[in-house]
mmCIF file of C-alpha atoms in Angstrom:
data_model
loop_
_atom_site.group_PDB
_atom_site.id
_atom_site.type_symbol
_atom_site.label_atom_id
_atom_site.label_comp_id
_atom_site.label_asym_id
_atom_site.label_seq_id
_atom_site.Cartn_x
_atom_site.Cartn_y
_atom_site.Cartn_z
ATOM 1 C CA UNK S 1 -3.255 -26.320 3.696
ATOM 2 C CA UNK S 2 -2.858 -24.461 6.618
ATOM 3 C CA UNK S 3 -2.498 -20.451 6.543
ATOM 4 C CA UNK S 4 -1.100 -17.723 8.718
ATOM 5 C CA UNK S 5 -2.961 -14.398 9.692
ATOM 6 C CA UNK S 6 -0.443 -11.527 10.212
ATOM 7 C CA UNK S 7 -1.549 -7.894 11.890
ATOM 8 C CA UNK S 8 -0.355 -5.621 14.029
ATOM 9 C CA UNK S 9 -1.059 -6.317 17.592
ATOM 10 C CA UNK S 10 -2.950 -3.361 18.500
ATOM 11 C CA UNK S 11 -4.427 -0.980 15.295
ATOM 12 C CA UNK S 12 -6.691 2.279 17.143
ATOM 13 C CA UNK S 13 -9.252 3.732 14.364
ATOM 14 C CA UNK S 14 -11.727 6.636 14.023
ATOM 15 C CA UNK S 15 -11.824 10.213 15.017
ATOM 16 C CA UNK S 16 -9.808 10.746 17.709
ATOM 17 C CA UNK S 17 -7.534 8.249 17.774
ATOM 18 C CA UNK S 18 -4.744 10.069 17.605
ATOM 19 C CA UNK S 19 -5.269 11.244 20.929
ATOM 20 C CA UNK S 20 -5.611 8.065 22.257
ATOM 21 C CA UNK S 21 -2.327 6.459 20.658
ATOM 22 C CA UNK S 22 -0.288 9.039 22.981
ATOM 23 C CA UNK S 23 -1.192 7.174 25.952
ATOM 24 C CA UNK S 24 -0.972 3.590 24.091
ATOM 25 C CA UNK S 25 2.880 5.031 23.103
ATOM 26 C CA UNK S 26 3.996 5.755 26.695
ATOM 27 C CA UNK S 27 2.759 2.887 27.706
ATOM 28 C CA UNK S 28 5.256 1.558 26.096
ATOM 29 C CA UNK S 29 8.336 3.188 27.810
ATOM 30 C CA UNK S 30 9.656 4.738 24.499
ATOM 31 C CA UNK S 31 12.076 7.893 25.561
ATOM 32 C CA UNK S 32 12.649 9.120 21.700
ATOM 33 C CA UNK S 33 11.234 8.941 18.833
ATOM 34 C CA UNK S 34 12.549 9.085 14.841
ATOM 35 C CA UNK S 35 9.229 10.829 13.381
ATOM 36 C CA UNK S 36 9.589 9.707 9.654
ATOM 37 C CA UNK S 37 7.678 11.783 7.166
ATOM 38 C CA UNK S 38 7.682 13.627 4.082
ATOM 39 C CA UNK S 39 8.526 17.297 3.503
ATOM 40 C CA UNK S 40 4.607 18.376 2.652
ATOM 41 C CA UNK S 41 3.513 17.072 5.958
ATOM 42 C CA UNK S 42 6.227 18.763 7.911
ATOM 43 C CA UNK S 43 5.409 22.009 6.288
ATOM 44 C CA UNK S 44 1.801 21.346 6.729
ATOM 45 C CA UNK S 45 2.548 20.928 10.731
ATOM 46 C CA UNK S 46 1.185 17.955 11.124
ATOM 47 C CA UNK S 47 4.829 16.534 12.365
ATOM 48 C CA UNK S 48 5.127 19.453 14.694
ATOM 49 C CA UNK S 49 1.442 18.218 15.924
ATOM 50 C CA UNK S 50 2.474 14.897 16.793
ATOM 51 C CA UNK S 51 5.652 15.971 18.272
ATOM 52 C CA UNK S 52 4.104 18.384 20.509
ATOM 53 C CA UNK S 53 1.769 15.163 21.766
ATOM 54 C CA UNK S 54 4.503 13.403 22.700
ATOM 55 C CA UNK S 55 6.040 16.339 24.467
ATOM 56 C CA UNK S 56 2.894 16.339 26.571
ATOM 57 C CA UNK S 57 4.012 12.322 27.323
ATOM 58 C CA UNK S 58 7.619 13.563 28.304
ATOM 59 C CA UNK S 59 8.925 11.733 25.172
ATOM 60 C CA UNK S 60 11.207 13.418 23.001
ATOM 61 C CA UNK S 61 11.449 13.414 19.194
ATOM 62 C CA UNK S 62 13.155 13.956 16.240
ATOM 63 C CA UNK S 63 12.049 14.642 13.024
ATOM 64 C CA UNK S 64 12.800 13.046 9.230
ATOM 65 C CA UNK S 65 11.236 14.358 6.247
ATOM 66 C CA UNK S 66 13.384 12.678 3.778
ATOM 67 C CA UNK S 67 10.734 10.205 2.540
ATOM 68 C CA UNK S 68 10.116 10.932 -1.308
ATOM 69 C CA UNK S 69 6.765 9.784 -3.011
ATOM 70 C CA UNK S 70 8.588 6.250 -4.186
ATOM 71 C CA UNK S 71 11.265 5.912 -0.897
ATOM 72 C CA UNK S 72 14.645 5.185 -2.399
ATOM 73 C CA UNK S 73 17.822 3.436 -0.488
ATOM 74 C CA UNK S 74 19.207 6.567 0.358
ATOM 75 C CA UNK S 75 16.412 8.099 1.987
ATOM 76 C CA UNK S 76 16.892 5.092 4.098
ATOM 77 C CA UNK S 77 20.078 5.551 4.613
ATOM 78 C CA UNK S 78 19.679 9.052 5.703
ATOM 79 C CA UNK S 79 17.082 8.583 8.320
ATOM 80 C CA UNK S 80 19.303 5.487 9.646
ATOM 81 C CA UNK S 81 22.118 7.395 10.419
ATOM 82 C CA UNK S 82 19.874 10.462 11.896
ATOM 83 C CA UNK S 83 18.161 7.318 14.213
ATOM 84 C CA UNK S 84 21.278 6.416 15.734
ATOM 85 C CA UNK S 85 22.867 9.936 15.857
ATOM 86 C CA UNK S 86 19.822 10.963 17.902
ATOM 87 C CA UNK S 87 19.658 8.068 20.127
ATOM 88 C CA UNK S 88 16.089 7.182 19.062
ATOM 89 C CA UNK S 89 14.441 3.887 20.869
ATOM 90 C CA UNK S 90 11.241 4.141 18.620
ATOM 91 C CA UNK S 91 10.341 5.641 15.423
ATOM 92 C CA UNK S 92 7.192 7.115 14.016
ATOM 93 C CA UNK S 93 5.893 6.976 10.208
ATOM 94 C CA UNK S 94 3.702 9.913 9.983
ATOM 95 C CA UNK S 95 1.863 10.044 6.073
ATOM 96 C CA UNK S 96 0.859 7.222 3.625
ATOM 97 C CA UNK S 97 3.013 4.230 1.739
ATOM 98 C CA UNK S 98 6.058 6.248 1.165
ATOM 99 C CA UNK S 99 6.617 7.469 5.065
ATOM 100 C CA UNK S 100 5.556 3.774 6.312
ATOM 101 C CA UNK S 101 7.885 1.903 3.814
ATOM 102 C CA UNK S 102 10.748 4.391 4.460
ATOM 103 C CA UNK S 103 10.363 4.149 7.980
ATOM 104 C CA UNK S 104 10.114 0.370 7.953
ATOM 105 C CA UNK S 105 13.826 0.119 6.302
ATOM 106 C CA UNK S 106 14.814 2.255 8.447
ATOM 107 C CA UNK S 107 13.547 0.582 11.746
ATOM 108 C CA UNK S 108 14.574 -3.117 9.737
ATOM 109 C CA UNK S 109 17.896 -1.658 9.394
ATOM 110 C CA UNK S 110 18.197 -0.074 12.867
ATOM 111 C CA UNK S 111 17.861 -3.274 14.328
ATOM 112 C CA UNK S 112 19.327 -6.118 11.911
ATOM 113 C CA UNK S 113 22.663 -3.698 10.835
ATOM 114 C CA UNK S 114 23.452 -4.423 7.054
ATOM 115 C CA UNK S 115 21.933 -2.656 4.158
ATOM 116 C CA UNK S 116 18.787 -2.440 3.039
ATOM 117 C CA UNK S 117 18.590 -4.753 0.003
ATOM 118 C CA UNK S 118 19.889 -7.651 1.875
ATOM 119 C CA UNK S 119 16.091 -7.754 2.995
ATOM 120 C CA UNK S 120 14.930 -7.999 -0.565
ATOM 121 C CA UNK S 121 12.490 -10.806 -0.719
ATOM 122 C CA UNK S 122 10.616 -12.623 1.732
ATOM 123 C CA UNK S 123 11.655 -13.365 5.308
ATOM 124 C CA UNK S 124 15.307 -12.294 5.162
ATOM 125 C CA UNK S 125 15.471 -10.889 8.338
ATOM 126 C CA UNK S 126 16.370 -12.278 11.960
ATOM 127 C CA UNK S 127 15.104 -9.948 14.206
ATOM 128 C CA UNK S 128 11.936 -7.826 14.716
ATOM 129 C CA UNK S 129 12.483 -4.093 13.370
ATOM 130 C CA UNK S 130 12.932 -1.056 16.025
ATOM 131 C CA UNK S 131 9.319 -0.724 17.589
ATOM 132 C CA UNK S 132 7.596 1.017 14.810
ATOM 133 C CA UNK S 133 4.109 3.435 15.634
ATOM 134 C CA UNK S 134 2.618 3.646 11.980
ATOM 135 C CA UNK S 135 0.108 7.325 12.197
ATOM 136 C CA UNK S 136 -1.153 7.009 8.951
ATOM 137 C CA UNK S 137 -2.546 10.191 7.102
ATOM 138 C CA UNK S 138 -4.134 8.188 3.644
ATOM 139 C CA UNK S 139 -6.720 5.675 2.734
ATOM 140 C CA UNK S 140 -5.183 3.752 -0.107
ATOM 141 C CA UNK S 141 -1.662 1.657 0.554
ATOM 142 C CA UNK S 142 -2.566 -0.223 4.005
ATOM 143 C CA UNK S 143 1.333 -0.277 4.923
ATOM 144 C CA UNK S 144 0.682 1.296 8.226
ATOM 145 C CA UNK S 145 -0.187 -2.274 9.302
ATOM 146 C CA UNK S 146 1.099 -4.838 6.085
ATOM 147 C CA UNK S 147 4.461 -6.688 6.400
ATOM 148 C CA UNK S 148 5.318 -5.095 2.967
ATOM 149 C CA UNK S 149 7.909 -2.635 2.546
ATOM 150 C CA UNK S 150 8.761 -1.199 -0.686
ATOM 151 C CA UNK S 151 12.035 0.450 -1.569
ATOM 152 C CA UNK S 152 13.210 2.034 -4.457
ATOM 153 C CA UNK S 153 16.883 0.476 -5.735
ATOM 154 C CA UNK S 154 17.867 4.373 -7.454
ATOM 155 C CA UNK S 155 21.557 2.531 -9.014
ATOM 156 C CA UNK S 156 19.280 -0.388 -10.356
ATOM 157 C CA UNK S 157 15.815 1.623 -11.337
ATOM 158 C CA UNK S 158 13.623 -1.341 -9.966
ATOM 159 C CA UNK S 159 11.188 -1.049 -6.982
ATOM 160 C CA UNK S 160 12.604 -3.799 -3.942
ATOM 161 C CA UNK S 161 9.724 -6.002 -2.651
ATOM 162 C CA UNK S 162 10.514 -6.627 1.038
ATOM 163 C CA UNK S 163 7.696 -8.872 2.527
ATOM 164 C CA UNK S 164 8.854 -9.678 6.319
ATOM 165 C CA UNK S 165 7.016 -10.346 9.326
ATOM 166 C CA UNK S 166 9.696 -8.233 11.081
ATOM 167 C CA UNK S 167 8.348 -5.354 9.454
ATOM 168 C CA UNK S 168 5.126 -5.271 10.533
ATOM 169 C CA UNK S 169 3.909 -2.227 12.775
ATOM 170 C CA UNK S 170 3.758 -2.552 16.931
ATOM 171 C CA UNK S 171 0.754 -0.399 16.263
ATOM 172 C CA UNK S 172 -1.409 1.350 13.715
ATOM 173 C CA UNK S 173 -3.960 4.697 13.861
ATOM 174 C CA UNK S 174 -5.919 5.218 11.382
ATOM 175 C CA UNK S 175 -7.624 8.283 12.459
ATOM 176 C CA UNK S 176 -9.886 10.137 9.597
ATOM 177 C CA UNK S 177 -9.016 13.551 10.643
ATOM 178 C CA UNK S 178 -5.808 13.476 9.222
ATOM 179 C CA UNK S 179 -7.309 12.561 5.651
ATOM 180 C CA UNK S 180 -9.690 15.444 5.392
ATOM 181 C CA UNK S 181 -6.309 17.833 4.069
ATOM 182 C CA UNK S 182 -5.538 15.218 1.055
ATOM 183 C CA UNK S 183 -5.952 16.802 -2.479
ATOM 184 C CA UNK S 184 -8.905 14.803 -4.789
ATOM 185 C CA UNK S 185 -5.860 13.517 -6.935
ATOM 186 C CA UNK S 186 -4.103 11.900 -3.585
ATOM 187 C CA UNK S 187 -7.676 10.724 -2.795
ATOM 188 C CA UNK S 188 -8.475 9.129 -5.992
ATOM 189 C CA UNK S 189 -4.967 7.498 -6.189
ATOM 190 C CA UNK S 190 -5.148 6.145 -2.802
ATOM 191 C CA UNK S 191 -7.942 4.769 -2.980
ATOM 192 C CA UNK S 192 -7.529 2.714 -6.478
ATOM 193 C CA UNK S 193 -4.783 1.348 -4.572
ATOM 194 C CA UNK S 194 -6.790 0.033 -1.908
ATOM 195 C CA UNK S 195 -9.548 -0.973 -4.429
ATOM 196 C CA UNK S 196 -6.357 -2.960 -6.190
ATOM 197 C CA UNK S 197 -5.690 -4.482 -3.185
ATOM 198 C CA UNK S 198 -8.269 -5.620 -2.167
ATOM 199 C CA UNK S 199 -9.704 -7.039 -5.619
ATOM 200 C CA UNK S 200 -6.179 -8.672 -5.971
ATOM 201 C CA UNK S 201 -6.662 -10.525 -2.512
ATOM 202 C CA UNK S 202 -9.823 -11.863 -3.688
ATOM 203 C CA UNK S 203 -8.690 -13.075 -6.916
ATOM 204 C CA UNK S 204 -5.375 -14.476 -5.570
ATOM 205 C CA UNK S 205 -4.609 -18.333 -5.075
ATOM 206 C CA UNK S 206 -3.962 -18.339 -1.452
ATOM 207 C CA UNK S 207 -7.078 -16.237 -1.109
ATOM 208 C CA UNK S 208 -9.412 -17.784 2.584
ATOM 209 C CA UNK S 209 -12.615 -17.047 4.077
ATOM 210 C CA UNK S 210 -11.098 -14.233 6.183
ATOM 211 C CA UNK S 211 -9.406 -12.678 3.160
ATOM 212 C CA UNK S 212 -12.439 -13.007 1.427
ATOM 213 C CA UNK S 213 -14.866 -11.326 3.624
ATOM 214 C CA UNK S 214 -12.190 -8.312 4.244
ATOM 215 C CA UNK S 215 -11.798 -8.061 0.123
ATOM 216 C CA UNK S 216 -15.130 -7.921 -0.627
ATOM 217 C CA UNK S 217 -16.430 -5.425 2.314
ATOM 218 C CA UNK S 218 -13.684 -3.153 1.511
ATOM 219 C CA UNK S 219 -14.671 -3.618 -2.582
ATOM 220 C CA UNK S 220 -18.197 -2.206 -0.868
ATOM 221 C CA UNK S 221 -16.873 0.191 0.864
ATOM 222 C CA UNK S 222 -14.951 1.628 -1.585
ATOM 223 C CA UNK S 223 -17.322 1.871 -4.083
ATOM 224 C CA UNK S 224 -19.789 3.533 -2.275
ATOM 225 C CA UNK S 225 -17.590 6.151 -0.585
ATOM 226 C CA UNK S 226 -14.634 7.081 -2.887
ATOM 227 C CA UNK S 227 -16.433 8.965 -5.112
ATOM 228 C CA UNK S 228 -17.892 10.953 -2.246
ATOM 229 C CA UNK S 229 -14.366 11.516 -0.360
ATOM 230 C CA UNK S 230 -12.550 12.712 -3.276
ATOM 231 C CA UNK S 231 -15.723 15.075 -3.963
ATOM 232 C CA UNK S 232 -15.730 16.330 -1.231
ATOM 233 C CA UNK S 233 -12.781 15.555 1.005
ATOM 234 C CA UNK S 234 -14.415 17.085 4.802
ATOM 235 C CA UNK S 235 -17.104 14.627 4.055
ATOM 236 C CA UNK S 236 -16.103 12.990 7.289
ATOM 237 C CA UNK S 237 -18.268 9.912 6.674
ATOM 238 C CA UNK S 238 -16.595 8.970 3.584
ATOM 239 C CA UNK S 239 -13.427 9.593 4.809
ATOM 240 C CA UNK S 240 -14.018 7.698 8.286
ATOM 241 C CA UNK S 241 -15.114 4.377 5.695
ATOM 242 C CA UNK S 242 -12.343 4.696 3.350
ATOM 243 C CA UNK S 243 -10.041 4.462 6.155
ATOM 244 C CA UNK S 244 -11.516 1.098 7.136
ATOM 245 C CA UNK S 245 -12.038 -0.124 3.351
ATOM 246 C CA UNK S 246 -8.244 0.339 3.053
ATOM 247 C CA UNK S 247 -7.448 -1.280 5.971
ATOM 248 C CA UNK S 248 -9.809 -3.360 5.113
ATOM 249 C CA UNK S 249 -8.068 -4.018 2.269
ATOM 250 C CA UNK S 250 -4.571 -4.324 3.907
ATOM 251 C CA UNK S 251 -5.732 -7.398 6.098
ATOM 252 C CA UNK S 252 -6.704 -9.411 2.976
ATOM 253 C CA UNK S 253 -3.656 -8.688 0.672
ATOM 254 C CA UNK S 254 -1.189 -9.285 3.756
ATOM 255 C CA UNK S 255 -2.178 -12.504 4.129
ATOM 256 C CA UNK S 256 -3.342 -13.221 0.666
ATOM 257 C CA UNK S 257 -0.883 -11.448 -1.149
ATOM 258 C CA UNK S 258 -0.942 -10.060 -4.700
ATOM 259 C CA UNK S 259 -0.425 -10.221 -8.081
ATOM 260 C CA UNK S 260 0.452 -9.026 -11.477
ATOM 261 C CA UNK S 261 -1.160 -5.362 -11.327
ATOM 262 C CA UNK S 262 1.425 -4.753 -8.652
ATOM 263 C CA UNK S 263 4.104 -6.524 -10.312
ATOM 264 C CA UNK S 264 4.202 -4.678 -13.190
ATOM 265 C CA UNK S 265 2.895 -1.166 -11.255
ATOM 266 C CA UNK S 266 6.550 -1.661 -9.360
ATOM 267 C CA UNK S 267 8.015 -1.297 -12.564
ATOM 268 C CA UNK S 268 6.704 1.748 -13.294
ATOM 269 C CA UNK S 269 6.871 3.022 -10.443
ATOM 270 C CA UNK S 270 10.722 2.163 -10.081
ATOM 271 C CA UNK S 271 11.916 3.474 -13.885
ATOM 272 C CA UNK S 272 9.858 6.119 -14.186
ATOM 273 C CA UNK S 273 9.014 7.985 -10.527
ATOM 274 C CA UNK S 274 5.329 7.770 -11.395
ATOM 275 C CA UNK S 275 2.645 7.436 -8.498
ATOM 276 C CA UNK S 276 1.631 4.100 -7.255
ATOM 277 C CA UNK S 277 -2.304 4.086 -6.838
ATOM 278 C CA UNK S 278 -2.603 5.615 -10.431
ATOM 279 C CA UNK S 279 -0.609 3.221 -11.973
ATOM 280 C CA UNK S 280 -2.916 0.695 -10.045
ATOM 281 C CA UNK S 281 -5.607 1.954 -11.378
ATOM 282 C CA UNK S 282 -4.683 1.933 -14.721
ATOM 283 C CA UNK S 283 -3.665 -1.357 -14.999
ATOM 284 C CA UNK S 284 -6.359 -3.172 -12.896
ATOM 285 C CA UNK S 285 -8.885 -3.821 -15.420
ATOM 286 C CA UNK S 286 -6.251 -4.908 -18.017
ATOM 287 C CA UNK S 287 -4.798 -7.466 -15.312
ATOM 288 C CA UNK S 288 -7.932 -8.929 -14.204
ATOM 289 C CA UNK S 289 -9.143 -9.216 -17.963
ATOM 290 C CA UNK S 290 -5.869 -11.419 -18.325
ATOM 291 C CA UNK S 291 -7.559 -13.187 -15.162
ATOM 292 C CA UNK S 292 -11.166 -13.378 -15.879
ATOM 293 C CA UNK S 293 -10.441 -16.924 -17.795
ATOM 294 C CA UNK S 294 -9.833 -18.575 -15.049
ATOM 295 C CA UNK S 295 -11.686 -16.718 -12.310
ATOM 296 C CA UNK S 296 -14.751 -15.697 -13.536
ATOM 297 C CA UNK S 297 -16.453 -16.165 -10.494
ATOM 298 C CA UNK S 298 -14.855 -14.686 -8.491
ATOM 299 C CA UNK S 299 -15.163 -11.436 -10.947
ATOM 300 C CA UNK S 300 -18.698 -11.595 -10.413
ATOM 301 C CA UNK S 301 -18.411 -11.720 -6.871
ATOM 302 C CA UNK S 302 -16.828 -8.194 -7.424
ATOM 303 C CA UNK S 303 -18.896 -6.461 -9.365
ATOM 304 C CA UNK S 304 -21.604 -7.330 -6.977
ATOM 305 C CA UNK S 305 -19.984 -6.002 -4.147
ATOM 306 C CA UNK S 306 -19.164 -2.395 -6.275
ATOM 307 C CA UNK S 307 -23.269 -2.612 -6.782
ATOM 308 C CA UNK S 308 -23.829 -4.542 -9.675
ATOM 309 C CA UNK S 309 -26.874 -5.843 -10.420
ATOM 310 C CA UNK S 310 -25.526 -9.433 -10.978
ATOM 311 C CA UNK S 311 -28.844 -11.673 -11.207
ATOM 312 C CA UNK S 312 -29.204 -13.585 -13.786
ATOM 313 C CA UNK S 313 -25.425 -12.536 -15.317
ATOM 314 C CA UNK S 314 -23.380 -15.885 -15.988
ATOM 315 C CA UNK S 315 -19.675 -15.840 -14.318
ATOM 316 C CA UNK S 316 -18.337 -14.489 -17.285
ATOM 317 C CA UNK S 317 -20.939 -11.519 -17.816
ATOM 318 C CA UNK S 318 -20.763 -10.504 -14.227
ATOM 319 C CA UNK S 319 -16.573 -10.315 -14.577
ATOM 320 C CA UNK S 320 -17.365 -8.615 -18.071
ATOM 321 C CA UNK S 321 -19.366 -6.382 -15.632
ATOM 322 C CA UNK S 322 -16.861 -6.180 -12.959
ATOM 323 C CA UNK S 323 -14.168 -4.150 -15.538
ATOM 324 C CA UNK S 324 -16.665 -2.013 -16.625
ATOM 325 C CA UNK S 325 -17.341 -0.514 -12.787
ATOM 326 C CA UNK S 326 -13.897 -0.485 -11.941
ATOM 327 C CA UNK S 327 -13.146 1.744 -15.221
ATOM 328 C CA UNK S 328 -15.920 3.541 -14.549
ATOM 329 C CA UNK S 329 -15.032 4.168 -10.908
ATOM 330 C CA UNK S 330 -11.417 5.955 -12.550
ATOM 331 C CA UNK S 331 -12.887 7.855 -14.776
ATOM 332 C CA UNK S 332 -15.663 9.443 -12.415
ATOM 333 C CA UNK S 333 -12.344 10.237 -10.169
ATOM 334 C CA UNK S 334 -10.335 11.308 -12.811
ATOM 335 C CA UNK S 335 -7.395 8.921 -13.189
ATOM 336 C CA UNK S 336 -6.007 8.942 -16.479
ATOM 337 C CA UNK S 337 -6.693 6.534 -19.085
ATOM 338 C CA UNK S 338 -3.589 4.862 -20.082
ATOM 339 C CA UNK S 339 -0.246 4.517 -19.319
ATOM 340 C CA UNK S 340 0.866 6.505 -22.132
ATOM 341 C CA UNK S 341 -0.817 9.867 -20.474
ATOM 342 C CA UNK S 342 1.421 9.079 -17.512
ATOM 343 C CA UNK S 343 4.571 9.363 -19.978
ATOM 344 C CA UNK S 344 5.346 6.130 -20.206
ATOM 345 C CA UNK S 345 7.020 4.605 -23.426
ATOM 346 C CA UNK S 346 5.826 1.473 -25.258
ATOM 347 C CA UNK S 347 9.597 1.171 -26.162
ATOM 348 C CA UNK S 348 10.086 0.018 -22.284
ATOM 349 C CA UNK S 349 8.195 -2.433 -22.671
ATOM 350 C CA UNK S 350 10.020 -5.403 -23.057
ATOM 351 C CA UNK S 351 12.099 -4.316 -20.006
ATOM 352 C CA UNK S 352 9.249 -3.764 -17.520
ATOM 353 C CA UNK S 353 7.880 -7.007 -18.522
ATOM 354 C CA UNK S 354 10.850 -8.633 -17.794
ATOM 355 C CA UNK S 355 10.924 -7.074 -14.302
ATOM 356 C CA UNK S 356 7.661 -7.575 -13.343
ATOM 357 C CA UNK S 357 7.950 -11.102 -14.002
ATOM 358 C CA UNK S 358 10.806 -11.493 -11.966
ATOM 359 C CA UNK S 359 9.048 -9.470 -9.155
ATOM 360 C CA UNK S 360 6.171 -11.452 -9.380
ATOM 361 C CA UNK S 361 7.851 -14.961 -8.231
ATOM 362 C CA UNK S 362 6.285 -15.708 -4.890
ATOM 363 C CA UNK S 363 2.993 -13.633 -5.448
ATOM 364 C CA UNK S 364 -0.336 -14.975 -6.070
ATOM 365 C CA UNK S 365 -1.835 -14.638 -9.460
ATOM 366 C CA UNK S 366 -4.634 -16.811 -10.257
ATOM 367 C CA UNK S 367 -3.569 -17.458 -13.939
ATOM 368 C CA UNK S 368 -0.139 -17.698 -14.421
ATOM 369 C CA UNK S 369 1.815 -15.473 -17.109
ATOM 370 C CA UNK S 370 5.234 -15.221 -19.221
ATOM 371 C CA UNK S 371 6.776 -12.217 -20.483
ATOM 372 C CA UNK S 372 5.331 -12.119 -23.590
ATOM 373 C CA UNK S 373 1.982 -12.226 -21.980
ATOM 374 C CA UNK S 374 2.872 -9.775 -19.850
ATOM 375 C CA UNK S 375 4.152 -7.363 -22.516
ATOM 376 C CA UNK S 376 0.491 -7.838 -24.148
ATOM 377 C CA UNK S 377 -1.052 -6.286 -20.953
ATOM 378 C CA UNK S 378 0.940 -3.431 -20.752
ATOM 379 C CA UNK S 379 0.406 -2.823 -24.442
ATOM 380 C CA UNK S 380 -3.082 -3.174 -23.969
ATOM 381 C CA UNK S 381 -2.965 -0.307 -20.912
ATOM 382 C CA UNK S 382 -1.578 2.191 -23.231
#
């Protein structure tokens, strides 16, 4: 079966990178840029930082901070028609999943016309997005190089999975300095996404030795540096390997894909406005209990990469062993304990479910699930 590795072309990481991507961008010929971001990071001047560094390439800009936490349609919408007002050849996400995804509909758009949920699903599009520079400010979602792009339906409450090759970046920095200003709760969410990611790459049925070895060294990575960064967050170190455990991360679920913890974290997500990376992290161990039947193994594998002692464990102790450090791991980084903390209501349950399953055709869950099984994990995560 043969498989197909997607990434940017060109991703620049580490301290100083930043810097560097200026020159990369002009390269490039752009004229003006779209610079998509959210309202915190405009107030926070990091916009009017990148801004003034294209200035200093003769390239004008203009910026967006419509993007909320969970993007919706008509923040979309917005920076589309601000794009084409402004004559913008290239756009800019500037923050973490929300800025990338928002600018990523909006580039999709700029350059396919229609609306946005006509690229629900996989592949809808014909042409590559507006060329899209992805500066990315987190260490957790990955979509500053992933063809994902996730947009929030506000008419329909539901979180739109759009997985297109178009979407992917032109380029990707990833450079730590930008991380050190995230609050421990951003840090800790963040990161349980990545952590989700990449444990749901490893697990998932299209999983290969490249995905594999990028899972697993981000599972590392992660575990020995999360605590640490949200501690501390100018502990440049653990900031500088988070930022490579989550992209990390991002090359193995790209290409691997995902499964149920994000199905039914979209859900959540999408009826009640709640952050993605907790969500993530709440439901992970549930999920992967649901999996640990059938992939026991592979379990093991991950516990032993978070620093597990696994000798002598059989496959089913060691993915026993696996739940128990990634609970642990939320707790010492204070995500909440169940869904119900969050303010979500076991009423909805029978709705979500329903969702997720339909949002989870075309991912890659190792054991397969209907509703009602998928009702018993969210019960379970409350």
């Amino acid at each position: 079966m043969s498989s197909t590795f997607f990434i940017p072309a060109v991703n620049m990481m580490g301290i100083g990178s930043l810097d560097e991507a200026m020159g990369a961008i002009k390269n490039h010929g752009f004229r003006k840029a779209l610079i998509v971001t959210d309202a915190g990071l405009a107030k926070a001047g990091v916009a009017d930082r990148v801004s003034q560094l294209l200035a200093q390439q003769d390239i004008e800009s203009v910026l967006y901070d419509g993007a909320k936490p969970n993007p919706t349609v008509s923040n979309v919408e917005n920076g589309l028609t601000l794009l084409k007002s402004s004559a913008c050849d290239f756009v800019i996400s500037l923050g973490g999943g929300s800025p990338h995804d928002c600018a990523k509909g909006i580039a999709l758009c700029a350059a396919n016309g229609g609306h946005i949920s006509e690229y629900e699903g996989v592949d809808r599009s014909a042409r590559p997005q507006l060329p899209l520079v992805a500066i990315n400010t987190t260490a957790g979602t990955a979509s500053e190089m992933t063809r994902f792009c996730i947009i929030t339906d506000e008419t329909r409450h539901v979180k739109m999975a759009i997985v297109d090759r178009n979407v992917t970046p032109l380029l990707s920095v990833n450079d730590p300095s930008l991380m050190a200003a995230m609050p421990k709760g951003l840090t800790a969410a963040t990161g349980m996404d990545a952590l989700t990611h990449a444990v749901e790459a490893y697990v998932s049925t299209a999983a290969t030795p490249i995905t594999d070895a990028c899972a697993l060294k981000s599972v590392e990575l992660i575990s020995a540096n999360l605590r640490n960064a949200v501690a501390n967050g100018s502990d440049m170190t653990a900031r500088e390997n988070m930022a490579y455990a989550q992209f990390l991360a991002g090359m193995a679920f790209n290409n691997a894909s995902l499964g149920y913890v994000h199905a039914m974290a979209h859900q959540l997500g999408g009826f009640y406005d709640l952050p993605h990376g907790v969500c993530n992290a709440v439901l992970l161990p549930h999920v992967e209990s649901f999996n640990a039947s059938v992939c026991p193994d592979r379990l093991r594998d991950v516990a032993k990469s978070m620093g597990v002692n696994v000798q002598g464990m059989s496959a089913e102790q060691g993915a026993q062993a696996a739940l128990a450090a990634i609970r642990t791991l939320s707790k010492d980084i204070g995500i909440p304990g169940g869904l119900g903390e969050l303010g979500a209501k076991a009423d909805d349950i029978p709705v979500l479910a329903a969702n997720a399953l339909k949002d989870a055709c075309g991912l890659t869950n190792p054991r397969p699930a209907d509703q009602q099984q998928i009702e018993e994990i969210f019960r379970s995560a409350f």
